[in-house]
Tab-separated table of C-alpha atoms in Angstrom:
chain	number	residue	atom	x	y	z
A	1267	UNK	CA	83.541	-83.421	59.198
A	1268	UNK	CA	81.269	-85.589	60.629
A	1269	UNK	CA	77.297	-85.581	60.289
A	1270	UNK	CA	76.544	-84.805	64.157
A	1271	UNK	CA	78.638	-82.037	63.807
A	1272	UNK	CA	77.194	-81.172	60.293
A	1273	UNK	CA	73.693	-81.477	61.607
A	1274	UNK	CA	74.764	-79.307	64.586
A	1275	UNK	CA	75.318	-76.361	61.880
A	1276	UNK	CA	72.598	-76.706	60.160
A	1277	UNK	CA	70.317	-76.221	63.011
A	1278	UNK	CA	72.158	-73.912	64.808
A	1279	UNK	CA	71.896	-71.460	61.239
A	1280	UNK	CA	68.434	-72.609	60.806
A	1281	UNK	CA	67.563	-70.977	64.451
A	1282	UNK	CA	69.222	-68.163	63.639
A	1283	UNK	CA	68.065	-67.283	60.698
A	1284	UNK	CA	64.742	-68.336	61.764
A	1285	UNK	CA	65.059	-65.808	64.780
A	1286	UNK	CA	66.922	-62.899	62.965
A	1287	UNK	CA	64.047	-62.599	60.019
A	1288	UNK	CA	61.323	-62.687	62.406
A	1289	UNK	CA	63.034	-60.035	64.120
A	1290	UNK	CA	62.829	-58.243	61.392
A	1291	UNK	CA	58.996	-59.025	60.441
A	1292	UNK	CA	58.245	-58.035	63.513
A	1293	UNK	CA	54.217	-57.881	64.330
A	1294	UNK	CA	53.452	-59.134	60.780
A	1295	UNK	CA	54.964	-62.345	61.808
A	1296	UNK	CA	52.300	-64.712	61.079
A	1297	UNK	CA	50.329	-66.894	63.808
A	1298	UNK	CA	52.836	-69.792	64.994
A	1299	UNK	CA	49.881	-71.919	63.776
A	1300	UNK	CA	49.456	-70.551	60.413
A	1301	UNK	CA	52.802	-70.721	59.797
A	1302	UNK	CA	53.505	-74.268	60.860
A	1303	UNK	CA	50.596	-75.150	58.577
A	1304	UNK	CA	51.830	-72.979	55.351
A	1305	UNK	CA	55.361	-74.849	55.963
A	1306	UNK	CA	54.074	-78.014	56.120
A	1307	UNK	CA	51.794	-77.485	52.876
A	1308	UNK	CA	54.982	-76.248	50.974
A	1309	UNK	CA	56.906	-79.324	52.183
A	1310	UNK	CA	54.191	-81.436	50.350
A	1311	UNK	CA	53.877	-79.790	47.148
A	1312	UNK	CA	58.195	-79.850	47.328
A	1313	UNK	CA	57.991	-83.411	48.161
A	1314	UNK	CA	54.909	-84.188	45.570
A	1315	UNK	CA	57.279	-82.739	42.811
A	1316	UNK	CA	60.499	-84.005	44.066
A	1317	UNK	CA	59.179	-87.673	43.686
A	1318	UNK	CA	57.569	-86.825	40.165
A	1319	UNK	CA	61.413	-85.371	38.929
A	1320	UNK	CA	62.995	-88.571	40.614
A	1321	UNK	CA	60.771	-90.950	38.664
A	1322	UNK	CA	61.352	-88.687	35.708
A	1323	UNK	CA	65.211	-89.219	36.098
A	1324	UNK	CA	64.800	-93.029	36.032
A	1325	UNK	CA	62.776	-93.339	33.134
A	1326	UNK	CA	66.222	-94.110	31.145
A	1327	UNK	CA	66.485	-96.952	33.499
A	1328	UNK	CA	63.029	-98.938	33.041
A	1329	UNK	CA	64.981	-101.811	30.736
A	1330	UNK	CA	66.697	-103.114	33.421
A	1331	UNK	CA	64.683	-105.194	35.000
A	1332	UNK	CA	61.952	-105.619	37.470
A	1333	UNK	CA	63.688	-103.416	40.224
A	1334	UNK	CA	63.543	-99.642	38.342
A	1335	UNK	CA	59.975	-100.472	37.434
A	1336	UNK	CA	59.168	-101.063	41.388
A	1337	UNK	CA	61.650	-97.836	42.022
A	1338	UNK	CA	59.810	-95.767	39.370
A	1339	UNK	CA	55.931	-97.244	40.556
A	1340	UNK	CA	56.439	-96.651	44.284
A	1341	UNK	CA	57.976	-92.412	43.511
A	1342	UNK	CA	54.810	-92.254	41.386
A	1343	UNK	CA	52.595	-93.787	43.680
A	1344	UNK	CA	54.358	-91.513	46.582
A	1345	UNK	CA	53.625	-88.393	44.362
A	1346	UNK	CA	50.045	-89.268	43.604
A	1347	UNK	CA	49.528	-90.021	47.055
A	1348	UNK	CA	50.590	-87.085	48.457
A	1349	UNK	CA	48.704	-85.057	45.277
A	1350	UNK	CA	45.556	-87.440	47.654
A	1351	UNK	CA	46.117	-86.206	50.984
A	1352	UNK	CA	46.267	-82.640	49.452
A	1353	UNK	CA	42.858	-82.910	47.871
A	1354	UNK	CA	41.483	-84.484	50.908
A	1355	UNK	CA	42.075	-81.616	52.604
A	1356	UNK	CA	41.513	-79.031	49.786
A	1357	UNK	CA	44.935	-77.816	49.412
A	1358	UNK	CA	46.221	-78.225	45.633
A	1359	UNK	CA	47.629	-75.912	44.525
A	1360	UNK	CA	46.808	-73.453	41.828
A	1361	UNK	CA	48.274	-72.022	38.768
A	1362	UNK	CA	48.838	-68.588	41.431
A	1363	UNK	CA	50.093	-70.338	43.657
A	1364	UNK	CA	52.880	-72.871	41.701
A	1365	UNK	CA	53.620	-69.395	40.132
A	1366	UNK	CA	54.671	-67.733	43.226
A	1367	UNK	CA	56.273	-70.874	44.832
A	1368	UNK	CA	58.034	-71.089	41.529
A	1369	UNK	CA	59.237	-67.644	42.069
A	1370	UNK	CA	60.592	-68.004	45.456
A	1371	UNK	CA	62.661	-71.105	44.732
A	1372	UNK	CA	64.114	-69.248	42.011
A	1373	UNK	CA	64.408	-66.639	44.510
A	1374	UNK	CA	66.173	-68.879	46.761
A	1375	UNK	CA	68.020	-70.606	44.295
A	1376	UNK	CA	70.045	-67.786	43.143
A	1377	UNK	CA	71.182	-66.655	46.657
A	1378	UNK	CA	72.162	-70.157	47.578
A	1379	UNK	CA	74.472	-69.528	43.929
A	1380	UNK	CA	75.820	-66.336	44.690
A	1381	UNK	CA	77.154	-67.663	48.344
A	1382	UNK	CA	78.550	-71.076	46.631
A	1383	UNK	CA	80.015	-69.638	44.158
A	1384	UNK	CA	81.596	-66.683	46.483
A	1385	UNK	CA	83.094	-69.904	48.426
A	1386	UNK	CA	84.381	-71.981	45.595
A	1387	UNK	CA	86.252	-68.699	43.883
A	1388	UNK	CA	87.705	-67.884	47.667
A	1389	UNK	CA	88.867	-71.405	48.369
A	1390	UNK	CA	90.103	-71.992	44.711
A	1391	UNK	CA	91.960	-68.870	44.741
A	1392	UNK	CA	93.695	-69.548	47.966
A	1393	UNK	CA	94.808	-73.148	46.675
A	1394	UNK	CA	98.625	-73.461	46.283
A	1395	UNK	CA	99.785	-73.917	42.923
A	1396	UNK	CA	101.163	-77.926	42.568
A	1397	UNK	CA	104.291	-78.394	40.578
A	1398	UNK	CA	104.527	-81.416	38.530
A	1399	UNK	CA	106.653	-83.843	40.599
A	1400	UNK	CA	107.977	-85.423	36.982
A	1401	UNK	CA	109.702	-81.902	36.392
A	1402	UNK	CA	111.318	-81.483	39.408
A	1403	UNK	CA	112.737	-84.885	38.846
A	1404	UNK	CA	114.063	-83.423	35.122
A	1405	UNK	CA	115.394	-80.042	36.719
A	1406	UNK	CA	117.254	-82.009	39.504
A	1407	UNK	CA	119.021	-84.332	37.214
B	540	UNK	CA	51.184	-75.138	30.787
B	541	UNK	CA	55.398	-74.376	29.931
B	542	UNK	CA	56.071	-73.147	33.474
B	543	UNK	CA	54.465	-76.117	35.293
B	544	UNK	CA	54.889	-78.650	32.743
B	545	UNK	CA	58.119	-77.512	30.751
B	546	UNK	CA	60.020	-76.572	33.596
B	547	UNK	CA	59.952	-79.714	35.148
B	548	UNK	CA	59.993	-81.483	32.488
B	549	UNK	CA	63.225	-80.161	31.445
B	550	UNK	CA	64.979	-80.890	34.553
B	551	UNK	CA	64.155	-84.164	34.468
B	552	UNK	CA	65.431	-84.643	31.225
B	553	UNK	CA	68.887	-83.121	32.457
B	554	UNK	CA	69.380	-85.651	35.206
B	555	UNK	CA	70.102	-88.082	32.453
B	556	UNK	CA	73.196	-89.912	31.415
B	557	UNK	CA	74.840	-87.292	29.537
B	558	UNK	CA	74.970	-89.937	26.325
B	559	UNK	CA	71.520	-90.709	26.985
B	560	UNK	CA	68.619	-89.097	24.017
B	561	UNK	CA	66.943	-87.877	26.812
B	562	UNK	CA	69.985	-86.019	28.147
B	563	UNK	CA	70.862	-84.819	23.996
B	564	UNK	CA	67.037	-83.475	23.439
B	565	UNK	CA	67.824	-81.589	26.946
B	566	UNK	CA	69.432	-78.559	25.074
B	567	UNK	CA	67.362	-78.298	22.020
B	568	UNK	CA	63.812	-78.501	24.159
B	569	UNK	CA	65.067	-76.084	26.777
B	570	UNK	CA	65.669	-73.068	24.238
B	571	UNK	CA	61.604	-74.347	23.048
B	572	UNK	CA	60.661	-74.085	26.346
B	573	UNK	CA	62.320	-70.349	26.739
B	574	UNK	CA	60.689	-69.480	23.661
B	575	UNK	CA	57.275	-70.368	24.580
B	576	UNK	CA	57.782	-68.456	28.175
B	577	UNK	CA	59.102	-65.546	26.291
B	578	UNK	CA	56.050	-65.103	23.629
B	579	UNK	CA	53.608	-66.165	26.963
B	580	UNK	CA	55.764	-63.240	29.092
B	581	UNK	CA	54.952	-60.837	25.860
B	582	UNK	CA	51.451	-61.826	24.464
B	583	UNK	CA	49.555	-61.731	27.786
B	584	UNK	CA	51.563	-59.344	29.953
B	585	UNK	CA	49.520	-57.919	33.150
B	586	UNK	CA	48.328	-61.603	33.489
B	587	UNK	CA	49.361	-63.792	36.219
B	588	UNK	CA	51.379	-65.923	34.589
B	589	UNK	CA	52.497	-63.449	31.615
B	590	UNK	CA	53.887	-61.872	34.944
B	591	UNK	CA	55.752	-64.957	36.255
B	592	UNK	CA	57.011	-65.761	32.557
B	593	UNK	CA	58.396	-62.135	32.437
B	594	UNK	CA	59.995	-63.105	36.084
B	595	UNK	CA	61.535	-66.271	34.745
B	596	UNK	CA	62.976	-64.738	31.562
B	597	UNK	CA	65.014	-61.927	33.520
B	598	UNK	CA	65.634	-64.863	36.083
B	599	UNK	CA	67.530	-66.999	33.286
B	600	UNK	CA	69.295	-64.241	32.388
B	601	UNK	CA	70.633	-63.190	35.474
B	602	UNK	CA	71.621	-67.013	36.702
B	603	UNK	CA	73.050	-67.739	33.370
B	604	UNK	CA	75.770	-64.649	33.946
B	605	UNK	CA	76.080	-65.240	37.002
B	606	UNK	CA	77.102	-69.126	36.316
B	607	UNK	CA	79.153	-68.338	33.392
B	608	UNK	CA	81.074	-66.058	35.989
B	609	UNK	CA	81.404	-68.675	38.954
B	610	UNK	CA	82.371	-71.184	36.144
B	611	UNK	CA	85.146	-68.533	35.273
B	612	UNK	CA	86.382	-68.195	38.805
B	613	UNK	CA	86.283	-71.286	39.837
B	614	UNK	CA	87.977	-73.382	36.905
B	615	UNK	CA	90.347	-70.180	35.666
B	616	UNK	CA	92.754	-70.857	39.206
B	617	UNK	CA	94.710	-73.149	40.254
B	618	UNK	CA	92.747	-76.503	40.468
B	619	UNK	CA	93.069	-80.125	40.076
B	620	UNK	CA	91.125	-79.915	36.911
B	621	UNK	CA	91.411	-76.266	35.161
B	622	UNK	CA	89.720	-76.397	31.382
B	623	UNK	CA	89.978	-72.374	31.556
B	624	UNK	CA	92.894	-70.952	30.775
B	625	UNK	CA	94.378	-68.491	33.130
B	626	UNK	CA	93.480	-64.983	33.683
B	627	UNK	CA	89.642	-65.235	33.174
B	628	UNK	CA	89.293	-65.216	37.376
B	629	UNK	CA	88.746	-61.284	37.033
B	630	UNK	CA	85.885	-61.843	34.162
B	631	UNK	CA	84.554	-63.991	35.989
B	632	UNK	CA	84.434	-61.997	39.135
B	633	UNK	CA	83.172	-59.115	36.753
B	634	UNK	CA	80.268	-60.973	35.441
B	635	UNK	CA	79.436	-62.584	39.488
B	636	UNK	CA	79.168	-58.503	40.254
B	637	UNK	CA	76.905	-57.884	36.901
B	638	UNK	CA	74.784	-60.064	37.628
B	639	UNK	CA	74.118	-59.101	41.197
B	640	UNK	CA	74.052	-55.689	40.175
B	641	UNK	CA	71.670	-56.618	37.240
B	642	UNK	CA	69.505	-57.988	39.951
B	643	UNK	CA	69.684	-54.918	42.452
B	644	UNK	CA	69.028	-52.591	39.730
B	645	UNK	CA	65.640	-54.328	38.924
B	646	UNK	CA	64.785	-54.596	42.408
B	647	UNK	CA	65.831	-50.430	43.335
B	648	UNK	CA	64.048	-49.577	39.848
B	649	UNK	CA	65.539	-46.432	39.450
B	650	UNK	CA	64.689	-44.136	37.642
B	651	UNK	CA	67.272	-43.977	34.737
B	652	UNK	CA	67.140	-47.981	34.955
B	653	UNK	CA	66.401	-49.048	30.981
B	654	UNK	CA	65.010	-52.199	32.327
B	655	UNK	CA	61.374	-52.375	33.145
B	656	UNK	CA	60.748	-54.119	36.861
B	657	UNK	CA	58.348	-57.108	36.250
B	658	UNK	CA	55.184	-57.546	38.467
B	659	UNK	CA	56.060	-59.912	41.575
B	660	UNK	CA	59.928	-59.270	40.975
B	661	UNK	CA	59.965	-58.339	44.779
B	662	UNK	CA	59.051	-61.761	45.917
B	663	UNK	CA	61.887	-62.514	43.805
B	664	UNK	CA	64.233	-60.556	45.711
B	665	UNK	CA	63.219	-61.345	49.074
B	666	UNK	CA	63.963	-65.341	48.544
B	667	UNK	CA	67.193	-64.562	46.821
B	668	UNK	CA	67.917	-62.345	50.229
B	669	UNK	CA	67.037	-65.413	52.379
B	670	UNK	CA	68.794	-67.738	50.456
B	671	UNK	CA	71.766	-65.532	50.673
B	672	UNK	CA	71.575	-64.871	54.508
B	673	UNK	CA	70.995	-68.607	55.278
B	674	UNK	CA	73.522	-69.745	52.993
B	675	UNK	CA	76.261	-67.656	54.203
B	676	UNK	CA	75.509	-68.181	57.783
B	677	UNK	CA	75.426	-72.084	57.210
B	678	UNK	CA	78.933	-71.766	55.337
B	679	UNK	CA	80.251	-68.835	57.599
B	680	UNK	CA	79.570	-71.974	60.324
B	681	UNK	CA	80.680	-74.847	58.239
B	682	UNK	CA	84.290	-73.160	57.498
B	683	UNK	CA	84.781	-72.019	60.927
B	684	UNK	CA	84.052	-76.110	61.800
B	685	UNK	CA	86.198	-76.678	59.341
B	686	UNK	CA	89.301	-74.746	60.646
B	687	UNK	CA	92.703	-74.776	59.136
B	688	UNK	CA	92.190	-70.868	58.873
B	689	UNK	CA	90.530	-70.007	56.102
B	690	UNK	CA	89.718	-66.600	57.068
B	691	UNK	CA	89.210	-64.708	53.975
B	692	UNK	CA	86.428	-67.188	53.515
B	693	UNK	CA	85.140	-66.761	56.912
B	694	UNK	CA	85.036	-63.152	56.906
B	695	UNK	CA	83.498	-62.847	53.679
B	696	UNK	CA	80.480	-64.794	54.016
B	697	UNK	CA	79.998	-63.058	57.631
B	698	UNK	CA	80.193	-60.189	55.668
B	699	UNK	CA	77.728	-60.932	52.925
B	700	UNK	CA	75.651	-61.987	55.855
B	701	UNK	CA	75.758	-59.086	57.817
B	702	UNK	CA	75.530	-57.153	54.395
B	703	UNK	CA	72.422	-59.467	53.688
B	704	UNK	CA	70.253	-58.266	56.929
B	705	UNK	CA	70.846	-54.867	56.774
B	706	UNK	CA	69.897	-54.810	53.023
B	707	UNK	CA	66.921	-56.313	54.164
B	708	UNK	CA	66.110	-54.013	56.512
B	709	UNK	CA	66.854	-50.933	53.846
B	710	UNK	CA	64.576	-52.545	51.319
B	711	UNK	CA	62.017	-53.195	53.937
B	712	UNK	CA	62.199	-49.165	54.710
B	713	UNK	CA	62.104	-48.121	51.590
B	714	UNK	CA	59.386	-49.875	50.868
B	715	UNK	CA	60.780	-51.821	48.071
B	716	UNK	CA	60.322	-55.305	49.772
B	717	UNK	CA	57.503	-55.820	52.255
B	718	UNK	CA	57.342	-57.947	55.615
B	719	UNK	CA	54.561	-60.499	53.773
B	720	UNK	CA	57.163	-60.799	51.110
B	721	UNK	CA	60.137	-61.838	53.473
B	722	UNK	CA	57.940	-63.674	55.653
B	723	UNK	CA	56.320	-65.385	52.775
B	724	UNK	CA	59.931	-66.397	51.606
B	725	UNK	CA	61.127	-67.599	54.797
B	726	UNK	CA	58.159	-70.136	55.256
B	727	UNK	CA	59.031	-71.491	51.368
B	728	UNK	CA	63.132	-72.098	52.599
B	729	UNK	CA	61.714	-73.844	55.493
B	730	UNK	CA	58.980	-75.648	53.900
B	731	UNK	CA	60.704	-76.703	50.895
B	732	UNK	CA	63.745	-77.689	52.989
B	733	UNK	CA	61.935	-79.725	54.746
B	734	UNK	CA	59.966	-81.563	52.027
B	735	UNK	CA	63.371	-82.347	50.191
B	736	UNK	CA	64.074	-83.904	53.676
B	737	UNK	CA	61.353	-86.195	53.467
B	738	UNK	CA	61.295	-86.804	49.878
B	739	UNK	CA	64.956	-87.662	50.129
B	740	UNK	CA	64.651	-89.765	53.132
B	741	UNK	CA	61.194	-91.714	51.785
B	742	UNK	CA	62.231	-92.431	48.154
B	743	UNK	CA	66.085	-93.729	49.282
B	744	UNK	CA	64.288	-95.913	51.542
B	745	UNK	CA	61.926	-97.279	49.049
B	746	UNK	CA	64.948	-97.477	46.802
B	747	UNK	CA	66.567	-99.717	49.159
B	748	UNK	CA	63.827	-101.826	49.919
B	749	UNK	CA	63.224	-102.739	46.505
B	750	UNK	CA	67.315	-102.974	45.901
B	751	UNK	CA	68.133	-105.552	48.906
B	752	UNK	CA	65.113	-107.757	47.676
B	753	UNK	CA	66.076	-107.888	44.220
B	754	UNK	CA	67.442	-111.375	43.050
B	755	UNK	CA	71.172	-111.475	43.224
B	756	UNK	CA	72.867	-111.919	40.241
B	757	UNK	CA	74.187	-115.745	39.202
B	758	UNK	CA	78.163	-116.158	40.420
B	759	UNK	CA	80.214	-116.686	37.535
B	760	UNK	CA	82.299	-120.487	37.356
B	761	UNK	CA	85.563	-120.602	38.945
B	762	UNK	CA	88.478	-120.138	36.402
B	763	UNK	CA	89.322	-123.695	34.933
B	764	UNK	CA	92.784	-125.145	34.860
B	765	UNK	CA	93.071	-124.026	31.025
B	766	UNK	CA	92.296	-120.732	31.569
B	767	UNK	CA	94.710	-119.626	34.003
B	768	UNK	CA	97.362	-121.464	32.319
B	769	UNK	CA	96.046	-119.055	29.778
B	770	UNK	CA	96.289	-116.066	32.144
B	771	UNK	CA	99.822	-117.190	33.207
B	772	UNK	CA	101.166	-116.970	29.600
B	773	UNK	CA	99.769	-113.608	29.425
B	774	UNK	CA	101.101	-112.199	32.164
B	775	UNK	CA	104.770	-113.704	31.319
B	776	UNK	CA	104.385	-112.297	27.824
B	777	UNK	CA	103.444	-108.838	28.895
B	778	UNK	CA	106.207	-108.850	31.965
B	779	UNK	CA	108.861	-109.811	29.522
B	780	UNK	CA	108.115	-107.443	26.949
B	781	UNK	CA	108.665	-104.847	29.713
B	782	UNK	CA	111.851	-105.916	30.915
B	783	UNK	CA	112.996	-105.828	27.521
């Protein structure tokens, strides 16, 4: 499948969704504004962290040479800077709020699982079983 | 301090090499780390994060059943690579459906439930419900792209969508989940989807910077006369020891 047609999906699901829940939230639907700037403060802190695990993850690598130490620098310096812009304009987050975000991607997390895991056990089940071509060879001689 | 320092920190320590000692103290630090959540979640309950430490103790129980089961159902069919033997598909599908169940019984909190409904666990419950209705609408689209008729799949995860709005809407009436909550959990998918985006897109981009200016590595010699000659005996050795 190619990525056009990939991307395609995803927005197509993401408008839907978008459009079915705020059906459903109805007139507590927040302010087009407030929500734009809520998403866009959750996409930092997600980034922010994102970088911090990545440079985490390549810790193991900082032996090998002068590239993983650039890699590692420039994910810090990404994550600090972003940890910056949030202070510049007074949006770090606190312990209440890491503790609900933290919540909600758990949240998310698990129903992303459930659906994955739905698909894998559908598509595995409907998999035909493969004979070993070796023993068809022995039972035709 | 565990949640937002421990959590993390343990996830970055299981995307190393699995023979790495970062990768080996993964296991060992984790089961600290659910310790220390589940005195915090026990010591200082009614507090903020007692509350989210209660959350994140039922949470590892319910995504640990539920993963044992996918693991189960996936690996106990037929597939390339099957380290289950057969016949564990219906456990597996058993413990998928305990686990979800687990999770609707501490969201409907009835009242014969033994299980006592943490503060907050309805925030919980709405993501999970968005996750599952965008999830199964992206792969409900996805395997009709896909074709070559997989329509148990397709009808199932229509299904668990369709199942997912209504549910929803029945929690929402009930009073169970509110509008803030859903709304709430909708701005965190798109939010956080969003800042993956970019954090994907910036840091393989700085990756790749940094990777096409590195120094390339020295060429090795070509092979000398000797050493094919070498090479050639080798090959004759091994080719006749075969034919034999």
């Amino acid at each position: 499948m190619s990525l056009r047609r990939l991307s395609g999906a995803g927005i197509g699901t993401a408008t839907a969704v978008i459009i079915a829940l705020m059906m459903i939230e109805g007139e507590e639907s927040p302010a087009i504004e407030d929500r734009l700037r809520s998403i866009l403060m959750q996409a930092l802190w997600t980034a922010m962290i994102a970088w911090m695990i990545i440079a985490g993850s390549m810790l193991g690598l900082l032996g090998r040479g002068r590239a993983p130490w650039l890699q590692v620098g420039g994910l810090l310096f990404l994550s600090l800077s972003t940890l910056g812009i949030l202070a510049i304009i007074g949006e770090i987050p606190t312990e209440d709020v890491l503790g609900g975000l933290t919540i909600r991607w758990a949240g998310l997390a698990t129903g992303v699982m459930i659906v994955l895991g739905y698909v894998l056990a559908t598509l595995t089940a409907s998999m035909d079983e493969e004979e070993d071509p070796l023993l068809i060879l022995g039972r035709e001689q | 301090m565990l949640l937002f320092v421990g959590l993390p920190s343990i996830l970055t320590l299981w995307t190393h090499r699995s023979e790495s000692i970062q990768r080996r103290a993964f296991i060992p630090l984790s089961i600290l780390v659910l310790i220390g959540l589940g005195l915090t979640a026990t010591n200082s309950a009614g507090g903020q994060v007692g509350g989210i430490a209660e959350i994140g103790l039922y949470v590892v129980g319910i995504v640990g059943i539920l993963c044992i089961g996918i693991y189960l159902m996936v690996f106990g069919g037929v597939t390339p690579v099957g380290p289950v033997p057969r016949g564990w598909r219906t456990t597996g599908g058993l413990l998928m459906i305990s686990a979800v169940t687990l999770g609707g019984i501490l969201t409907i909190d009835p009242e014969w439930s033994p299980f006592t409904t943490p503060n907050g666990w309805d925030s919980y419950a709405a993501s999970g419900i968005v996750g599952l209705i965008t999830a199964s609408l992206f792969g409900a689209v996805i395997v009709w792209l896909y074709g070559d008729q997989r329509w148990i799949a397709l009808i199932g995860l229509i299904l668990t969508t369709s199942l997912g709005l209504i549910g929803a809407l029945l929690l929402i009436e009930s009073s169970i989940i509110t509008k803030t909550d859903l709304s709430e959990a909708l701005t965190t998918a798109i939010g956080s989807t969003f800042g993956l985006l970019i954090a994907a897109i910036l840091a393989i981009g700085l990756m790749v910077q940094i990777e096409s200016k590195a120094v390339v590595p020295r060429t090795s010699p070509p092979l000398s006369k000797g050493e094919i000659e070498r090479m050639e005996q080798l090959i004759q050795a091994n080719v006749r020891s075969e034919q034999e």
